[in-house]
């Protein structure tokens, strides 16, 4: 199984940037699709970005052009670079892993989850 450990969350002013990291255990990291989700207080968990083993990426419309997902397979780590942050981006951000199959952009499509890291964007 895969264990995911996240870091990089914190408090930032609107317009600022943060870089989230997700370190994964396991020997077959490169075979997994990796995703970032977020959940704001009182709301459902929503898709943010995904990075597939073949190199393709996909973003939610709400973050497209501002966020970038990247993967360092040699380090078993996936990143989420967040620029031009808005108060609406405030949420707990989760790293998730999906093994095999087709693309998935919903929480039910992922097999493993990190503990979450809080991102708070102030005005």
Short mmCIF file of N, CA and C in Angstrom, two decimals:
data_model
loop_
_atom_site.label_atom_id
_atom_site.label_comp_id
_atom_site.label_asym_id
_atom_site.label_seq_id
_atom_site.Cartn_x
_atom_site.Cartn_y
_atom_site.Cartn_z
N UNK A 1 0.82 -1.17 0.00
CA UNK A 1 0.00 0.00 0.00
C UNK A 1 0.88 1.25 0.00
N UNK A 2 0.23 2.38 -0.23
CA UNK A 2 0.93 3.65 -0.33
C UNK A 2 0.53 4.53 0.84
N UNK A 3 1.53 5.15 1.46
CA UNK A 3 1.29 6.14 2.49
C UNK A 3 1.74 7.50 1.99
N UNK A 4 0.92 8.51 2.22
CA UNK A 4 1.17 9.85 1.72
C UNK A 4 1.31 10.82 2.88
N UNK A 5 2.34 11.65 2.84
CA UNK A 5 2.61 12.64 3.87
C UNK A 5 2.74 14.00 3.20
N UNK A 6 1.91 14.94 3.61
CA UNK A 6 1.85 16.25 2.99
C UNK A 6 2.51 17.31 3.86
N UNK A 7 2.98 18.37 3.20
CA UNK A 7 3.58 19.49 3.90
C UNK A 7 3.47 20.73 3.02
N UNK A 8 3.69 21.89 3.60
CA UNK A 8 3.73 23.13 2.85
C UNK A 8 2.56 24.06 3.03
N UNK A 9 1.52 23.61 3.72
CA UNK A 9 0.38 24.48 3.95
C UNK A 9 0.72 25.60 4.92
N UNK A 10 -0.17 26.57 5.00
CA UNK A 10 0.04 27.69 5.90
C UNK A 10 -0.87 28.85 5.58
N UNK A 11 -0.53 29.99 6.15
CA UNK A 11 -1.29 31.22 5.97
C UNK A 11 -0.55 32.12 5.00
N UNK A 12 -1.28 32.63 4.01
CA UNK A 12 -0.68 33.49 3.00
C UNK A 12 -1.68 34.58 2.63
N UNK A 13 -1.17 35.73 2.24
CA UNK A 13 -2.03 36.82 1.79
C UNK A 13 -2.52 36.58 0.37
N UNK A 14 -3.66 37.15 0.05
CA UNK A 14 -4.18 37.06 -1.31
C UNK A 14 -3.15 37.56 -2.31
N UNK A 15 -3.01 36.83 -3.40
CA UNK A 15 -2.01 37.14 -4.40
C UNK A 15 -0.68 36.46 -4.19
N UNK A 16 -0.50 35.84 -3.05
CA UNK A 16 0.74 35.16 -2.75
C UNK A 16 0.79 33.76 -3.30
N UNK A 17 1.85 33.04 -2.93
CA UNK A 17 2.09 31.70 -3.45
C UNK A 17 2.45 30.74 -2.33
N UNK A 18 2.13 29.48 -2.55
CA UNK A 18 2.54 28.39 -1.69
C UNK A 18 2.86 27.19 -2.56
N UNK A 19 3.73 26.33 -2.06
CA UNK A 19 4.05 25.08 -2.74
C UNK A 19 3.81 23.93 -1.78
N UNK A 20 2.87 23.08 -2.11
CA UNK A 20 2.57 21.91 -1.31
C UNK A 20 3.38 20.73 -1.82
N UNK A 21 3.81 19.89 -0.89
CA UNK A 21 4.55 18.68 -1.22
C UNK A 21 3.83 17.47 -0.67
N UNK A 22 3.92 16.37 -1.37
CA UNK A 22 3.33 15.11 -0.94
C UNK A 22 4.35 14.02 -1.17
N UNK A 23 4.89 13.47 -0.09
CA UNK A 23 5.87 12.40 -0.16
C UNK A 23 5.16 11.06 -0.02
N UNK A 24 5.44 10.15 -0.92
CA UNK A 24 4.78 8.85 -0.96
C UNK A 24 5.75 7.72 -0.65
N UNK A 25 5.25 6.74 0.06
CA UNK A 25 6.01 5.52 0.30
C UNK A 25 5.71 4.52 -0.82
N UNK A 26 6.39 3.38 -0.78
CA UNK A 26 6.15 2.35 -1.77
C UNK A 26 7.20 2.33 -2.87
N UNK A 27 7.28 1.20 -3.53
CA UNK A 27 8.29 1.00 -4.57
C UNK A 27 7.75 1.20 -5.98
N UNK A 28 6.45 1.39 -6.11
CA UNK A 28 5.84 1.54 -7.43
C UNK A 28 5.17 2.88 -7.60
N UNK A 29 5.78 3.93 -7.03
CA UNK A 29 5.20 5.25 -7.08
C UNK A 29 4.90 5.70 -8.51
N UNK A 30 5.80 5.41 -9.43
CA UNK A 30 5.64 5.88 -10.79
C UNK A 30 4.44 5.26 -11.50
N UNK A 31 3.90 4.18 -10.97
CA UNK A 31 2.75 3.53 -11.58
C UNK A 31 1.43 4.15 -11.15
N UNK A 32 1.46 5.04 -10.17
CA UNK A 32 0.24 5.63 -9.64
C UNK A 32 -0.05 6.98 -10.28
N UNK A 33 -1.33 7.22 -10.49
CA UNK A 33 -1.77 8.57 -10.77
C UNK A 33 -1.91 9.33 -9.47
N UNK A 34 -1.50 10.58 -9.47
CA UNK A 34 -1.52 11.39 -8.26
C UNK A 34 -2.47 12.57 -8.45
N UNK A 35 -3.21 12.87 -7.41
CA UNK A 35 -4.16 13.97 -7.48
C UNK A 35 -4.12 14.83 -6.24
N UNK A 36 -4.56 16.07 -6.41
CA UNK A 36 -4.78 16.98 -5.30
C UNK A 36 -6.26 17.33 -5.24
N UNK A 37 -6.81 17.27 -4.05
CA UNK A 37 -8.18 17.66 -3.78
C UNK A 37 -8.18 18.69 -2.67
N UNK A 38 -9.29 19.38 -2.52
CA UNK A 38 -9.41 20.31 -1.40
C UNK A 38 -10.83 20.28 -0.87
N UNK A 39 -10.96 20.63 0.39
CA UNK A 39 -12.26 20.65 1.04
C UNK A 39 -12.34 21.87 1.93
N UNK A 40 -13.20 22.80 1.55
CA UNK A 40 -13.45 23.98 2.36
C UNK A 40 -14.46 23.64 3.45
N UNK A 41 -14.46 24.43 4.50
CA UNK A 41 -15.36 24.20 5.62
C UNK A 41 -16.81 24.16 5.15
N UNK A 42 -17.51 23.10 5.50
CA UNK A 42 -18.91 22.97 5.16
C UNK A 42 -19.20 22.58 3.73
N UNK A 43 -18.17 22.26 2.94
CA UNK A 43 -18.37 21.92 1.55
C UNK A 43 -17.84 20.52 1.24
N UNK A 44 -18.23 20.02 0.08
CA UNK A 44 -17.75 18.72 -0.38
C UNK A 44 -16.30 18.80 -0.84
N UNK A 45 -15.63 17.68 -0.75
CA UNK A 45 -14.27 17.61 -1.28
C UNK A 45 -14.31 17.70 -2.80
N UNK A 46 -13.44 18.54 -3.36
CA UNK A 46 -13.46 18.77 -4.79
C UNK A 46 -12.08 18.56 -5.41
N UNK A 47 -12.11 18.18 -6.66
CA UNK A 47 -10.89 17.95 -7.41
C UNK A 47 -10.17 19.25 -7.70
N UNK A 48 -8.82 19.20 -7.64
CA UNK A 48 -8.00 20.36 -7.95
C UNK A 48 -7.10 20.10 -9.15
N UNK A 49 -6.30 19.04 -9.09
CA UNK A 49 -5.34 18.75 -10.15
C UNK A 49 -4.94 17.30 -10.10
N UNK A 50 -4.50 16.77 -11.24
CA UNK A 50 -4.04 15.39 -11.31
C UNK A 50 -2.82 15.29 -12.21
N UNK A 51 -1.94 14.36 -11.87
CA UNK A 51 -0.76 14.05 -12.67
C UNK A 51 -0.73 12.55 -12.89
N UNK A 52 -0.74 12.14 -14.15
CA UNK A 52 -0.78 10.72 -14.48
C UNK A 52 0.61 10.21 -14.83
N UNK A 53 0.79 8.90 -14.70
CA UNK A 53 2.11 8.31 -14.90
C UNK A 53 2.64 8.53 -16.30
N UNK A 54 1.75 8.70 -17.27
CA UNK A 54 2.18 8.96 -18.62
C UNK A 54 2.64 10.38 -18.88
N UNK A 55 2.50 11.26 -17.88
CA UNK A 55 2.97 12.63 -18.01
C UNK A 55 1.88 13.67 -18.22
N UNK A 56 0.66 13.25 -18.45
CA UNK A 56 -0.40 14.20 -18.67
C UNK A 56 -0.87 14.81 -17.35
N UNK A 57 -1.43 16.00 -17.43
CA UNK A 57 -1.98 16.68 -16.26
C UNK A 57 -3.36 17.22 -16.59
N UNK A 58 -4.12 17.49 -15.54
CA UNK A 58 -5.46 18.02 -15.70
C UNK A 58 -5.79 18.87 -14.50
N UNK A 59 -6.52 19.97 -14.73
CA UNK A 59 -6.82 20.93 -13.68
C UNK A 59 -8.30 21.27 -13.65
N UNK A 60 -8.79 21.53 -12.45
CA UNK A 60 -10.12 22.09 -12.32
C UNK A 60 -10.14 23.50 -12.90
N UNK A 61 -11.27 23.89 -13.45
CA UNK A 61 -11.38 25.22 -14.06
C UNK A 61 -11.06 26.33 -13.06
N UNK A 62 -11.38 26.12 -11.80
CA UNK A 62 -11.20 27.15 -10.80
C UNK A 62 -9.74 27.48 -10.51
N UNK A 63 -8.82 26.57 -10.85
CA UNK A 63 -7.41 26.79 -10.57
C UNK A 63 -6.55 26.82 -11.82
N UNK A 64 -7.12 26.56 -12.96
CA UNK A 64 -6.37 26.51 -14.20
C UNK A 64 -5.67 27.84 -14.46
N UNK A 65 -4.39 27.77 -14.78
CA UNK A 65 -3.59 28.96 -15.01
C UNK A 65 -2.93 29.52 -13.77
N UNK A 66 -3.34 29.06 -12.60
CA UNK A 66 -2.76 29.53 -11.34
C UNK A 66 -1.99 28.44 -10.61
N UNK A 67 -2.47 27.21 -10.69
CA UNK A 67 -1.85 26.08 -10.00
C UNK A 67 -1.13 25.19 -11.00
N UNK A 68 -0.07 24.56 -10.54
CA UNK A 68 0.68 23.62 -11.36
C UNK A 68 1.02 22.38 -10.55
N UNK A 69 0.65 21.22 -11.06
CA UNK A 69 1.02 19.96 -10.42
C UNK A 69 2.25 19.41 -11.13
N UNK A 70 3.17 18.86 -10.36
CA UNK A 70 4.36 18.26 -10.93
C UNK A 70 4.76 17.06 -10.10
N UNK A 71 5.58 16.22 -10.69
CA UNK A 71 5.97 14.97 -10.04
C UNK A 71 7.46 14.77 -10.16
N UNK A 72 8.08 14.34 -9.07
CA UNK A 72 9.48 13.95 -9.06
C UNK A 72 9.52 12.48 -8.67
N UNK A 73 9.47 11.60 -9.66
CA UNK A 73 9.39 10.17 -9.39
C UNK A 73 10.59 9.65 -8.61
N UNK A 74 11.77 10.18 -8.88
CA UNK A 74 12.96 9.73 -8.18
C UNK A 74 12.89 10.02 -6.69
N UNK A 75 12.12 11.03 -6.31
CA UNK A 75 11.95 11.39 -4.90
C UNK A 75 10.63 10.90 -4.33
N UNK A 76 9.84 10.21 -5.14
CA UNK A 76 8.51 9.75 -4.71
C UNK A 76 7.69 10.91 -4.16
N UNK A 77 7.71 12.02 -4.86
CA UNK A 77 7.07 13.23 -4.38
C UNK A 77 6.27 13.90 -5.50
N UNK A 78 5.11 14.42 -5.13
CA UNK A 78 4.31 15.21 -6.04
C UNK A 78 4.11 16.59 -5.41
N UNK A 79 4.07 17.62 -6.24
CA UNK A 79 3.98 18.99 -5.76
C UNK A 79 2.74 19.67 -6.33
N UNK A 80 2.30 20.68 -5.62
CA UNK A 80 1.28 21.58 -6.13
C UNK A 80 1.75 23.00 -5.89
N UNK A 81 2.16 23.66 -6.97
CA UNK A 81 2.55 25.05 -6.90
C UNK A 81 1.31 25.91 -7.07
N UNK A 82 1.04 26.76 -6.10
CA UNK A 82 -0.16 27.58 -6.09
C UNK A 82 0.25 29.04 -6.14
N UNK A 83 -0.13 29.72 -7.21
CA UNK A 83 0.16 31.13 -7.39
C UNK A 83 -1.13 31.93 -7.45
N UNK A 84 -1.00 33.23 -7.26
CA UNK A 84 -2.15 34.14 -7.32
C UNK A 84 -3.29 33.63 -6.45
N UNK A 85 -2.97 33.28 -5.24
CA UNK A 85 -3.96 32.68 -4.35
C UNK A 85 -5.07 33.67 -4.00
N UNK A 86 -6.26 33.13 -3.88
CA UNK A 86 -7.45 33.89 -3.55
C UNK A 86 -8.05 33.38 -2.24
N UNK A 87 -8.81 34.21 -1.55
CA UNK A 87 -9.47 33.72 -0.34
C UNK A 87 -10.34 32.49 -0.60
N UNK A 88 -10.89 32.37 -1.79
CA UNK A 88 -11.70 31.22 -2.15
C UNK A 88 -10.91 29.92 -2.21
N UNK A 89 -9.59 30.02 -2.23
CA UNK A 89 -8.74 28.83 -2.23
C UNK A 89 -8.55 28.25 -0.84
N UNK A 90 -9.02 28.95 0.18
CA UNK A 90 -8.87 28.47 1.55
C UNK A 90 -9.57 27.13 1.72
N UNK A 91 -8.82 26.13 2.17
CA UNK A 91 -9.36 24.78 2.32
C UNK A 91 -8.28 23.89 2.91
N UNK A 92 -8.69 22.69 3.28
CA UNK A 92 -7.74 21.64 3.58
C UNK A 92 -7.42 20.93 2.26
N UNK A 93 -6.15 20.83 1.95
CA UNK A 93 -5.71 20.23 0.70
C UNK A 93 -5.20 18.82 0.96
N UNK A 94 -5.67 17.89 0.13
CA UNK A 94 -5.33 16.48 0.28
C UNK A 94 -4.60 15.97 -0.94
N UNK A 95 -3.58 15.20 -0.71
CA UNK A 95 -2.92 14.44 -1.75
C UNK A 95 -3.55 13.06 -1.82
N UNK A 96 -3.71 12.53 -3.03
CA UNK A 96 -4.33 11.23 -3.22
C UNK A 96 -3.63 10.46 -4.32
N UNK A 97 -3.71 9.14 -4.25
CA UNK A 97 -3.07 8.27 -5.22
C UNK A 97 -4.09 7.28 -5.78
N UNK A 98 -3.96 7.02 -7.07
CA UNK A 98 -4.83 6.09 -7.77
C UNK A 98 -3.97 5.10 -8.56
N UNK A 99 -4.28 3.82 -8.42
CA UNK A 99 -3.50 2.80 -9.09
C UNK A 99 -4.26 2.25 -10.28
N UNK A 100 -3.63 2.30 -11.44
CA UNK A 100 -4.18 1.68 -12.63
C UNK A 100 -5.47 2.31 -13.10
N UNK A 101 -6.08 1.67 -14.08
CA UNK A 101 -7.36 2.10 -14.59
C UNK A 101 -7.28 3.36 -15.42
N UNK A 102 -8.45 3.91 -15.69
CA UNK A 102 -8.56 5.12 -16.49
C UNK A 102 -8.41 6.36 -15.61
N UNK A 103 -8.49 7.52 -16.24
CA UNK A 103 -8.42 8.78 -15.49
C UNK A 103 -9.60 8.92 -14.55
N UNK A 104 -9.37 9.60 -13.44
CA UNK A 104 -10.42 9.83 -12.46
C UNK A 104 -10.22 11.20 -11.83
N UNK A 105 -11.33 11.91 -11.63
CA UNK A 105 -11.28 13.25 -11.07
C UNK A 105 -12.26 13.43 -9.92
N UNK A 106 -12.64 12.34 -9.30
CA UNK A 106 -13.53 12.35 -8.15
C UNK A 106 -12.88 11.61 -7.00
N UNK A 107 -13.21 11.97 -5.76
CA UNK A 107 -12.58 11.30 -4.61
C UNK A 107 -12.75 9.78 -4.62
N UNK A 108 -13.88 9.29 -5.10
CA UNK A 108 -14.12 7.85 -5.10
C UNK A 108 -13.18 7.09 -6.01
N UNK A 109 -12.52 7.77 -6.92
CA UNK A 109 -11.61 7.12 -7.83
C UNK A 109 -10.20 6.93 -7.31
N UNK A 110 -9.94 7.36 -6.09
CA UNK A 110 -8.60 7.29 -5.53
C UNK A 110 -8.53 6.33 -4.36
N UNK A 111 -7.40 5.63 -4.27
CA UNK A 111 -7.24 4.54 -3.32
C UNK A 111 -6.58 4.95 -2.00
N UNK A 112 -5.71 5.92 -2.03
CA UNK A 112 -4.94 6.32 -0.87
C UNK A 112 -4.98 7.82 -0.70
N UNK A 113 -4.94 8.26 0.56
CA UNK A 113 -5.07 9.68 0.88
C UNK A 113 -4.08 10.11 1.94
N UNK A 114 -3.59 11.34 1.80
CA UNK A 114 -2.80 11.95 2.85
C UNK A 114 -3.68 12.49 3.95
N UNK A 115 -3.04 13.05 4.97
CA UNK A 115 -3.77 13.54 6.14
C UNK A 115 -4.39 14.90 5.92
N UNK A 116 -3.98 15.60 4.89
CA UNK A 116 -4.47 16.93 4.61
C UNK A 116 -3.60 18.00 5.23
N UNK A 117 -3.52 19.15 4.57
CA UNK A 117 -2.78 20.29 5.09
C UNK A 117 -3.59 21.55 4.85
N UNK A 118 -3.67 22.40 5.87
CA UNK A 118 -4.51 23.58 5.81
C UNK A 118 -3.84 24.69 5.02
N UNK A 119 -4.58 25.26 4.09
CA UNK A 119 -4.16 26.45 3.36
C UNK A 119 -5.18 27.54 3.64
N UNK A 120 -4.72 28.65 4.17
CA UNK A 120 -5.59 29.78 4.48
C UNK A 120 -5.07 31.01 3.75
N UNK A 121 -5.94 31.62 2.96
CA UNK A 121 -5.60 32.80 2.19
C UNK A 121 -6.38 33.98 2.76
N UNK A 122 -5.69 34.97 3.24
CA UNK A 122 -6.31 36.13 3.85
C UNK A 122 -6.35 37.29 2.87
N UNK A 123 -7.26 38.24 3.14
CA UNK A 123 -7.38 39.43 2.31
C UNK A 123 -6.41 40.51 2.75
#
